[in-house]
Tab-separated table of N, CA and C in Angstrom:
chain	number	residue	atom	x	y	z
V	26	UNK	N	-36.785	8.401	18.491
V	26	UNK	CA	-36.619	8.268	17.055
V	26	UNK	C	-36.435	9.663	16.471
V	27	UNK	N	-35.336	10.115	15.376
V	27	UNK	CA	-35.057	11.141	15.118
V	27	UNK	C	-36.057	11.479	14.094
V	28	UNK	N	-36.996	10.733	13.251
V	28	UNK	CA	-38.185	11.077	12.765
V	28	UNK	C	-39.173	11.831	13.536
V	29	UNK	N	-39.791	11.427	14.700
V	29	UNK	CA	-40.667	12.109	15.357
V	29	UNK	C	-40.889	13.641	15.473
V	30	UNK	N	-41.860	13.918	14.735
V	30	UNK	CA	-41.736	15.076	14.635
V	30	UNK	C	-42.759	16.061	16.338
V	31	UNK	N	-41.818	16.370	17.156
V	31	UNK	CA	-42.242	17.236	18.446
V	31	UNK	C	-43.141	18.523	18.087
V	32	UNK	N	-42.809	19.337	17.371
V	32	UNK	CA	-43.280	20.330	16.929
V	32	UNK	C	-43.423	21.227	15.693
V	33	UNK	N	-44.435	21.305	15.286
V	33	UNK	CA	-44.384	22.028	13.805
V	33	UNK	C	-45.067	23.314	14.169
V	34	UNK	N	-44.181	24.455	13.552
V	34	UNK	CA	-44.573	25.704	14.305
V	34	UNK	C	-44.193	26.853	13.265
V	35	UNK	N	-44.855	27.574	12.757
V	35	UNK	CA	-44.869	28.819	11.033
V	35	UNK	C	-43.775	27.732	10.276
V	36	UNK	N	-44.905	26.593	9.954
V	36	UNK	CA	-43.745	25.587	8.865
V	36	UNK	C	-42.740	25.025	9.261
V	37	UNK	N	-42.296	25.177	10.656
V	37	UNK	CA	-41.027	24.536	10.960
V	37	UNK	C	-40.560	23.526	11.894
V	38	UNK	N	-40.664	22.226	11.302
V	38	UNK	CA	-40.751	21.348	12.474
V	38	UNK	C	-39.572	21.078	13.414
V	39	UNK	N	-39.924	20.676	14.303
V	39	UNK	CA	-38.584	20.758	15.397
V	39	UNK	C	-38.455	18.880	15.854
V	40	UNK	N	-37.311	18.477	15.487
V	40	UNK	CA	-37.267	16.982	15.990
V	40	UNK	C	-36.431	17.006	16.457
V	41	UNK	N	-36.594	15.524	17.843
V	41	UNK	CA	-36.354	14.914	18.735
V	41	UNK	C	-35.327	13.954	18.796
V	42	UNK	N	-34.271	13.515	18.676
V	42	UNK	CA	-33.302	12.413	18.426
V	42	UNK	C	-32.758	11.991	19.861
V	43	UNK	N	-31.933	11.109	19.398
V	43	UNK	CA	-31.449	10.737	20.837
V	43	UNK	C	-29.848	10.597	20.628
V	44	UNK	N	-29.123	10.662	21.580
V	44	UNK	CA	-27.480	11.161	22.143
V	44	UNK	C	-26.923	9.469	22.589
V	45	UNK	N	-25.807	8.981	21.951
V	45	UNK	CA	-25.203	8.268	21.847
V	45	UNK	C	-23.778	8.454	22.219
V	46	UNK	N	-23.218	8.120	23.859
V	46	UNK	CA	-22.173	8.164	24.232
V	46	UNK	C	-21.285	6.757	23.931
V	47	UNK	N	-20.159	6.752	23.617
V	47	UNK	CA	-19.631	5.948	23.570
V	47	UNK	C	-17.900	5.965	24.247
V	48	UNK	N	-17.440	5.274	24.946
V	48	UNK	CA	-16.210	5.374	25.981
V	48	UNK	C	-15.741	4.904	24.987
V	49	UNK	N	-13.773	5.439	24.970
V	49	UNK	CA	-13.163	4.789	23.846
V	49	UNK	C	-11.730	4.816	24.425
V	50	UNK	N	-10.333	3.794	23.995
V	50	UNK	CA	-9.853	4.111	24.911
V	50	UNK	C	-8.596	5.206	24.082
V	51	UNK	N	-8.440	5.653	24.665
V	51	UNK	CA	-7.169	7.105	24.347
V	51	UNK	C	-5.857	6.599	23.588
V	52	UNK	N	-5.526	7.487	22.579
V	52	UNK	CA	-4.683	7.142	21.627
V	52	UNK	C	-3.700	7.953	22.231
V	53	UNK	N	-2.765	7.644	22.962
V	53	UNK	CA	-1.506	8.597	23.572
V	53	UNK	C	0.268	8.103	22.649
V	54	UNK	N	0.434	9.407	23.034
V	54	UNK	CA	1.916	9.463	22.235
V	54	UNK	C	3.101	8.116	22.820
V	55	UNK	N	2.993	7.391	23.957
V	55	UNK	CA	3.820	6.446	24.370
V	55	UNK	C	3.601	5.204	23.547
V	56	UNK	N	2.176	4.929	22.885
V	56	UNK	CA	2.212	3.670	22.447
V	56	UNK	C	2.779	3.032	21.017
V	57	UNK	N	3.031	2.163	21.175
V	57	UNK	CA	3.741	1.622	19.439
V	57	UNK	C	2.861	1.930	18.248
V	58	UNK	N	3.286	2.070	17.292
V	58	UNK	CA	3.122	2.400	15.652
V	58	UNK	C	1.847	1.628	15.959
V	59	UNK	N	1.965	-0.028	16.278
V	59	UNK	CA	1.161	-0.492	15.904
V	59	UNK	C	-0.174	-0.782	16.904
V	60	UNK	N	0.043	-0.601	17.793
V	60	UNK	CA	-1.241	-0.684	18.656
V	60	UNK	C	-1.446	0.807	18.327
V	61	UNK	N	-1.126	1.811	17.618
V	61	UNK	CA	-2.026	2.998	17.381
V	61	UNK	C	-2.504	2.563	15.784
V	62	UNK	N	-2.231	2.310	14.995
V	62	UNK	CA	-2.931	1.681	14.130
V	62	UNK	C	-3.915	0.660	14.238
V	63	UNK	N	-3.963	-0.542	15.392
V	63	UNK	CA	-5.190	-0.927	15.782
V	63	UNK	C	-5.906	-0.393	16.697
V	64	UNK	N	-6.131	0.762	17.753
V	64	UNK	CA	-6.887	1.054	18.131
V	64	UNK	C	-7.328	1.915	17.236
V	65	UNK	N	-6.539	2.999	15.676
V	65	UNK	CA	-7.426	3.411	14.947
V	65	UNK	C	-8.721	2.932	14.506
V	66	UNK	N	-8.133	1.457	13.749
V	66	UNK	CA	-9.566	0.531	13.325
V	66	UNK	C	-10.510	0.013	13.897
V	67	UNK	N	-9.932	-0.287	15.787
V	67	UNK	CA	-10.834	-0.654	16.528
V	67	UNK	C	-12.294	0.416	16.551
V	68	UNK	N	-11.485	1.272	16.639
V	68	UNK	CA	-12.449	2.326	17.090
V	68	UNK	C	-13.437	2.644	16.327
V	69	UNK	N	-12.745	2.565	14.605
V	69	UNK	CA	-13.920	3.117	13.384
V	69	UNK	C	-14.644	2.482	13.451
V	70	UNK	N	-14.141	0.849	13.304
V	70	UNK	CA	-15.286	0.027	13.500
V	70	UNK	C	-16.059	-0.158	14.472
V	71	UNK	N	-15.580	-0.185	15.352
V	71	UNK	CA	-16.519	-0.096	16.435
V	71	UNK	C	-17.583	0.681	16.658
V	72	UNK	N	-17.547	2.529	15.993
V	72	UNK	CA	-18.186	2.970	15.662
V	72	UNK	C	-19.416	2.517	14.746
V	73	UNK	N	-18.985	2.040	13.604
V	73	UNK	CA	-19.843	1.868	12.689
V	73	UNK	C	-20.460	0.776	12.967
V	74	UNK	N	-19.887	-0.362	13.734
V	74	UNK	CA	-20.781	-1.411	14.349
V	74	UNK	C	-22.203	-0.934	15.627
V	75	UNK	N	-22.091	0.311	16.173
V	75	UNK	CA	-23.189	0.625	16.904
V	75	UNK	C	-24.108	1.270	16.294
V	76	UNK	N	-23.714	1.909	14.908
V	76	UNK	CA	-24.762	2.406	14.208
V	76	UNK	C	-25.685	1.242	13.056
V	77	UNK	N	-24.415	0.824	12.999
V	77	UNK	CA	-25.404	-0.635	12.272
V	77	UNK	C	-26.223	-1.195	13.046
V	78	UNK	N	-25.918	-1.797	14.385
V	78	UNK	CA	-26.741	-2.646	15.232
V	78	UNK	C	-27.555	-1.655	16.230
V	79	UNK	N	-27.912	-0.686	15.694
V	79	UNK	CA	-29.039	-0.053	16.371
V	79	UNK	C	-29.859	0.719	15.404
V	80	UNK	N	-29.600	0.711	14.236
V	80	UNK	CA	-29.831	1.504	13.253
V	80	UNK	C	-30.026	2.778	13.038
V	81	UNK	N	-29.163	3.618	13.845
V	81	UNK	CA	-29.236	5.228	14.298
V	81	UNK	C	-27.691	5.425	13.779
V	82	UNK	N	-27.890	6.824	13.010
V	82	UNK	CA	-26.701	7.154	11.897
V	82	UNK	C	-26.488	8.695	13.075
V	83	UNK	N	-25.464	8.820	13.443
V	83	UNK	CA	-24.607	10.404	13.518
V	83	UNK	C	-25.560	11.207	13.008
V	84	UNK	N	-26.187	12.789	13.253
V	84	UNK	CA	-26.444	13.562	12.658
V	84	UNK	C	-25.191	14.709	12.785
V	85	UNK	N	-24.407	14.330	14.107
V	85	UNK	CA	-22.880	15.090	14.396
V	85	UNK	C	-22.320	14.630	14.971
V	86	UNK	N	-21.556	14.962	14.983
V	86	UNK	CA	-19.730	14.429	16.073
V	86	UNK	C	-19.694	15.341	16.951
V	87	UNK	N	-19.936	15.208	18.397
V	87	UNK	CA	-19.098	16.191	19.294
V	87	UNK	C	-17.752	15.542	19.528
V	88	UNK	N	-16.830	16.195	19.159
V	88	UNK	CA	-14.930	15.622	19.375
V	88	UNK	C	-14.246	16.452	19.927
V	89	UNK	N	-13.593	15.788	20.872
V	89	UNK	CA	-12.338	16.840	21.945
V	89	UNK	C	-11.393	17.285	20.863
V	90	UNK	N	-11.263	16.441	19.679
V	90	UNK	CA	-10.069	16.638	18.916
V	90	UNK	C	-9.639	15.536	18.540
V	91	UNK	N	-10.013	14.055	18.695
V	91	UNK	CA	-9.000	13.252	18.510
V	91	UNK	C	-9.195	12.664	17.555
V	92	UNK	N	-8.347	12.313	16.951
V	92	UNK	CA	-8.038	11.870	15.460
V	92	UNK	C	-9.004	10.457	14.984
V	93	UNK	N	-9.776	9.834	15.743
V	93	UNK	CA	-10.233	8.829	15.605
V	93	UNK	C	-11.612	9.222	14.935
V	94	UNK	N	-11.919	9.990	16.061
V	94	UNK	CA	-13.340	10.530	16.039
V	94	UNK	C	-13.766	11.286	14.816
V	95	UNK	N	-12.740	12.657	14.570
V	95	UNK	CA	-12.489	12.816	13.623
V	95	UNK	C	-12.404	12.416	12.094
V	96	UNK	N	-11.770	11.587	12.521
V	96	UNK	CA	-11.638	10.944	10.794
V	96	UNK	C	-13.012	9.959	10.700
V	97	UNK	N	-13.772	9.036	11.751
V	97	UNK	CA	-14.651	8.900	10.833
V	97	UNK	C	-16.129	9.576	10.671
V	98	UNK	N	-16.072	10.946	11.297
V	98	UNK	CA	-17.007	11.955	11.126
V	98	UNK	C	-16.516	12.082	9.600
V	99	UNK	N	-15.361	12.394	9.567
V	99	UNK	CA	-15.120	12.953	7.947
V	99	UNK	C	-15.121	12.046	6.642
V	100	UNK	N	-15.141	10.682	7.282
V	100	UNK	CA	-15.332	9.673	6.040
V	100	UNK	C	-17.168	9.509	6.247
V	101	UNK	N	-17.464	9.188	6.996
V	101	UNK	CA	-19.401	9.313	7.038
V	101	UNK	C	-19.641	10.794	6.705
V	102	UNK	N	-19.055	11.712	6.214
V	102	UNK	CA	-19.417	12.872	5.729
V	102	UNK	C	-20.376	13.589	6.801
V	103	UNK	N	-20.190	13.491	8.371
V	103	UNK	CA	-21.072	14.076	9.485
V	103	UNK	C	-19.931	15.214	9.870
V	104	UNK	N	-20.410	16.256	9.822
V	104	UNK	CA	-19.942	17.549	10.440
V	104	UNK	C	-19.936	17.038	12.040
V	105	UNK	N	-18.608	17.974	12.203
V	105	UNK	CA	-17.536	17.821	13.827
V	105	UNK	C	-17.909	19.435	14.535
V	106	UNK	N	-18.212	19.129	15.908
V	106	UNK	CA	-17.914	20.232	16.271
V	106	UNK	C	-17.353	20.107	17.562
């Protein structure tokens, strides 16, 4: 739980969260307009469906770069690195 607080040390507590991998499948330049427009939505949602049904929100995005990931770090307002 990203509440748990591990350590409080000259005022400064240090917490514990947990790392959420998720496999997704690759948006490559061969595929049609439109199966890249549904694996866009697949994906957001799909995202936002594991944070709903586990109730654990992003505190960041680690992203290779890809535009999926990306964009909904930047619509949930979670910093990318």
């Amino acid at each position: 739980d990203a509440d748990e607080v591990i350590d409080k040390k000259d005022g400064v507590e240090k917490r514990r969260g947990s790392t959420t991998a998720i496999s997704v499948t690759s948006m490559t330049p061969e595929i049609s307009y439109f199966k890249t427009l549904s694996l866009l939505v697949e994906r957001i949602m799909g995202d936002c469906k594991v944070s709903h049904l586990t109730g654990r929100f992003p505190d960041l995005v680690v992203s290779d770069g890809d535009f999926p990931g990306m964009l909904r770090a930047w619509l949930g307002s979670i910093p990318i690195i």
